[in-house]
mmCIF file of C-alpha atoms in Angstrom:
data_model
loop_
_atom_site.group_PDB
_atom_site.id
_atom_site.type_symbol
_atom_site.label_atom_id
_atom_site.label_comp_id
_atom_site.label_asym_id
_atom_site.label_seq_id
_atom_site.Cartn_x
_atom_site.Cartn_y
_atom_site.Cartn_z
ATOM 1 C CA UNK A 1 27.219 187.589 -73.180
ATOM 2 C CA UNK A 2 24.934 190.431 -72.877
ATOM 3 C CA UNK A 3 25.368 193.162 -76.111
ATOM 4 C CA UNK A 4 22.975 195.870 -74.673
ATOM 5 C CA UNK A 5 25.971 196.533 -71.501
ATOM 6 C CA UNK A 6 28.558 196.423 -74.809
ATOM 7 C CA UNK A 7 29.650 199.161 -76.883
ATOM 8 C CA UNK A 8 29.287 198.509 -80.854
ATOM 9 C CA UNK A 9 32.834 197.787 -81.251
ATOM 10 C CA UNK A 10 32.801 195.501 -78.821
ATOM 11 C CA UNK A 11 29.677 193.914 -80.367
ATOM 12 C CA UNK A 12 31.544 193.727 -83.419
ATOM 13 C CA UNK A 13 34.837 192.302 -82.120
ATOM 14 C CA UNK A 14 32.957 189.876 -80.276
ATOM 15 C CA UNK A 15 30.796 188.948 -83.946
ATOM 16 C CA UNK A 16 34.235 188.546 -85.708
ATOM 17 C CA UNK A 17 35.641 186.742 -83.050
ATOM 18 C CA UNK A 18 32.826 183.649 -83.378
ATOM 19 C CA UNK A 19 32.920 183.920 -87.187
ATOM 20 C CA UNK A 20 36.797 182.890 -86.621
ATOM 21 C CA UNK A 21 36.079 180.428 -84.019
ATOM 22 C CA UNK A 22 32.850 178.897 -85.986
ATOM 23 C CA UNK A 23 35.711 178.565 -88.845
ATOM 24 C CA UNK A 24 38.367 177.137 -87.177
ATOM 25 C CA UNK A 25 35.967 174.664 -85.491
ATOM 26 C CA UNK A 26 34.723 172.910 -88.520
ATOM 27 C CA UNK A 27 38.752 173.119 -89.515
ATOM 28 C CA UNK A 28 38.547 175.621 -92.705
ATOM 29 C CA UNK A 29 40.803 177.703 -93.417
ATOM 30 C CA UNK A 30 39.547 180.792 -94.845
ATOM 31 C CA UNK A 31 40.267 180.169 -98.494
ATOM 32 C CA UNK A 32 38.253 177.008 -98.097
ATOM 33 C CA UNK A 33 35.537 179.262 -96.263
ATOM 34 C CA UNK A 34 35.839 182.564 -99.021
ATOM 35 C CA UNK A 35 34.665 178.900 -101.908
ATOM 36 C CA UNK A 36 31.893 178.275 -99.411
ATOM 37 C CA UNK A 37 30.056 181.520 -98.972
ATOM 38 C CA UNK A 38 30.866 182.935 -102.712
ATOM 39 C CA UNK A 39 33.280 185.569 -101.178
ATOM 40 C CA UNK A 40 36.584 186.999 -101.612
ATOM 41 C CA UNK A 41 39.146 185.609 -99.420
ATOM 42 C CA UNK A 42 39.835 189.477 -98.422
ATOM 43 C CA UNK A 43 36.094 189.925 -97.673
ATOM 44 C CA UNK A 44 36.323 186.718 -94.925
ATOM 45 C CA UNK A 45 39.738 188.141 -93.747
ATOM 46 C CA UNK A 46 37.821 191.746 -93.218
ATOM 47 C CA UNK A 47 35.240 190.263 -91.245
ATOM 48 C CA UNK A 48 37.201 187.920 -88.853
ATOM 49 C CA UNK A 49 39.554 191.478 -87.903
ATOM 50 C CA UNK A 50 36.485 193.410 -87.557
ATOM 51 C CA UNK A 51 36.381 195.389 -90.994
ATOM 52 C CA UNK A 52 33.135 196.621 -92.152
ATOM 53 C CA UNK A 53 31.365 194.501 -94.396
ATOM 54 C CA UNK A 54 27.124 194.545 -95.603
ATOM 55 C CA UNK A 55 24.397 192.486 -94.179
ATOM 56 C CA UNK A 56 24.547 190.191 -97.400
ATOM 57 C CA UNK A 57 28.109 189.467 -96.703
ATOM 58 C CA UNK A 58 27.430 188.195 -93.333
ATOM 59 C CA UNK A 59 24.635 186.181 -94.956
ATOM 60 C CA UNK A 60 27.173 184.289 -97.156
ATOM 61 C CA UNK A 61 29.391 183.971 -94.277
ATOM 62 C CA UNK A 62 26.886 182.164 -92.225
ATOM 63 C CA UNK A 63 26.202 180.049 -95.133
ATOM 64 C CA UNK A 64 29.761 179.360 -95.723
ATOM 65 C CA UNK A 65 29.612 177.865 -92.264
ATOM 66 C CA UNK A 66 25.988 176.544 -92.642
ATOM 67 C CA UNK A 67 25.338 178.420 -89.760
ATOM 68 C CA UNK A 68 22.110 180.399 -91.693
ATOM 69 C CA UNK A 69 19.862 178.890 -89.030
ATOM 70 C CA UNK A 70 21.273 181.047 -86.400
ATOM 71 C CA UNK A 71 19.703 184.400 -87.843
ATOM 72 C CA UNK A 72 15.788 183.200 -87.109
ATOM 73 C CA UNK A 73 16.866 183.944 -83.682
ATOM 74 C CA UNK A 74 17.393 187.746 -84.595
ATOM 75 C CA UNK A 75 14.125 189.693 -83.710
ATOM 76 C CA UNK A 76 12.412 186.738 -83.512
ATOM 77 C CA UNK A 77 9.850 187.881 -80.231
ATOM 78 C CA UNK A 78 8.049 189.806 -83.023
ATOM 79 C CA UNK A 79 7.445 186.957 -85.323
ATOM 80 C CA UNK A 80 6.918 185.091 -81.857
ATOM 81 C CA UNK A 81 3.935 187.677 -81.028
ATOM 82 C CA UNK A 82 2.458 187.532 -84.323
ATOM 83 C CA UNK A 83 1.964 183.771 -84.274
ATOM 84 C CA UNK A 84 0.466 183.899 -81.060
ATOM 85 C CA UNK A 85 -2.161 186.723 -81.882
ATOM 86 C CA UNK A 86 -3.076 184.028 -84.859
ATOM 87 C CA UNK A 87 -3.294 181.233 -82.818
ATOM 88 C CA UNK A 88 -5.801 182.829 -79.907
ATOM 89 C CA UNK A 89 -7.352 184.762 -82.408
ATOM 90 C CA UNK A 90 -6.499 188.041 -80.951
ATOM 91 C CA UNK A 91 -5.708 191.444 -82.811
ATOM 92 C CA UNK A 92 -2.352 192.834 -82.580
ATOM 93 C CA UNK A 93 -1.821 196.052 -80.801
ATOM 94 C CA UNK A 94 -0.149 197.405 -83.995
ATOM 95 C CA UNK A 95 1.382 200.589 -83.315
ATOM 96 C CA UNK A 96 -0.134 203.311 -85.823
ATOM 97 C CA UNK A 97 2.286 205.476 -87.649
ATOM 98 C CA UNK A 98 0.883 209.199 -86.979
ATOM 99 C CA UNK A 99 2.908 211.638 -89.051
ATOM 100 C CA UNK A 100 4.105 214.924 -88.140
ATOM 101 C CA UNK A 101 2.445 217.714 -89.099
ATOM 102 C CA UNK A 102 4.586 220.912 -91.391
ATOM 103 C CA UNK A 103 5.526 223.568 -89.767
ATOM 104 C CA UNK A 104 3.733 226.730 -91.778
ATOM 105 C CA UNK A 105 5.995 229.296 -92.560
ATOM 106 C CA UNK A 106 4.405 233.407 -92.570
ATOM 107 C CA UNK A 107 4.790 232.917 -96.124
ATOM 108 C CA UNK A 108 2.336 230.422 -95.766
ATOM 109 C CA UNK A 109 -0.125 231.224 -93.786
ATOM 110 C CA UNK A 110 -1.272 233.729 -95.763
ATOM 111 C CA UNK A 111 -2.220 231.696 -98.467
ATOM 112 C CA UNK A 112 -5.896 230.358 -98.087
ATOM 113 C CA UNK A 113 -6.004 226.756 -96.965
ATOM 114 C CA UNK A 114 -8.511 224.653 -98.925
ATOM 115 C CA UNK A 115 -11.610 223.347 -96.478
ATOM 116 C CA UNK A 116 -11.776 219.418 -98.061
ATOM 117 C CA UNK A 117 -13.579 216.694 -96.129
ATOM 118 C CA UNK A 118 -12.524 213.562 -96.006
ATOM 119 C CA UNK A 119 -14.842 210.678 -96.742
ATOM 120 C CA UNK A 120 -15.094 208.746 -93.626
ATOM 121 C CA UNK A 121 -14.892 205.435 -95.323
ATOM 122 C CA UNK A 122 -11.264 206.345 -96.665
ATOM 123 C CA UNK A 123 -10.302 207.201 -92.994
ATOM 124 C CA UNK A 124 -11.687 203.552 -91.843
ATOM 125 C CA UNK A 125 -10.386 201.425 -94.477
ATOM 126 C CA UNK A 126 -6.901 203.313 -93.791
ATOM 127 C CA UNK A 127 -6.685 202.486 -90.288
ATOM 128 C CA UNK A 128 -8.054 198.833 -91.019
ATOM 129 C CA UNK A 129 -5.220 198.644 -93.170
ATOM 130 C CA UNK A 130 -2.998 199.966 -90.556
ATOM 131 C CA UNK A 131 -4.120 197.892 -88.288
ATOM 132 C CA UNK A 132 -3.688 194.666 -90.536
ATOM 133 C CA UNK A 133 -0.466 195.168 -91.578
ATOM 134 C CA UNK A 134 -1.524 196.336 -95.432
ATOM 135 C CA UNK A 135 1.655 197.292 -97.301
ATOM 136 C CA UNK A 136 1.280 199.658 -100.323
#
């Protein structure tokens, strides 16, 4: 089943649908599924008729039905890429996050604007860091 041709409440009916089926195939009922995963036995009844619930509650539903294995696959090309660049030693083509610039308002522009340079080493080590995946 392709979800890019479905709409999201499709998606979702289709998710809630395979939580149920997951269920009854390893013969729980729900109560014995809402012990399992640490939830409410309203919270697994929400999700199996396509109520909203959070990411976390899905998480304790797929460990309910030890089914936490299934979420590597999610987004996993990236992680896929990243290993790969290791392995042959190549950089990543990191995408660099370029911000937008402020609009100036009349108000502002007639203000004097300060004339600072910029050490060039700061400008280097920020792209390295960019480019390296640095979180601050």
């Amino acid at each position: 089943m392709k979800f890019n041709t479905m709409s999201d409440s499709e998606i979702i009916a289709d998710l809630c649908c395979r939580i149920k089926d997951a269920r009854i195939e390893q013969r729980l009922s729900q109560i014995d599924l809402a012990e399992r995963s640490g939830l409410g036995i309203a919270t697994i009844k929400r999700a199996e008729m396509g109520g909203s619930v959070t990411l976390s509650t899905l998480i304790c539903i797929l460990r309910g039905l030890n089914r936490l294995h299934q979420l590597e696959g999610v987004l996993f090309d990236t992680e896929v890429r990243a290993f790969n660049a290791q392995i042959s030693g190549e950089r990543q083509n990191t995408p660099l996050r370029i911000r937008k610039r402020a609009v100036i308002t009349a108000d502002e522009t007639e203000k004097p604007l300060l004339d600072k340079k910029v050490d060039p080493t700061a400008v280097d080590w920020y792209i390295s860091a960019a480019e390296n995946n640095v979180i601050w």
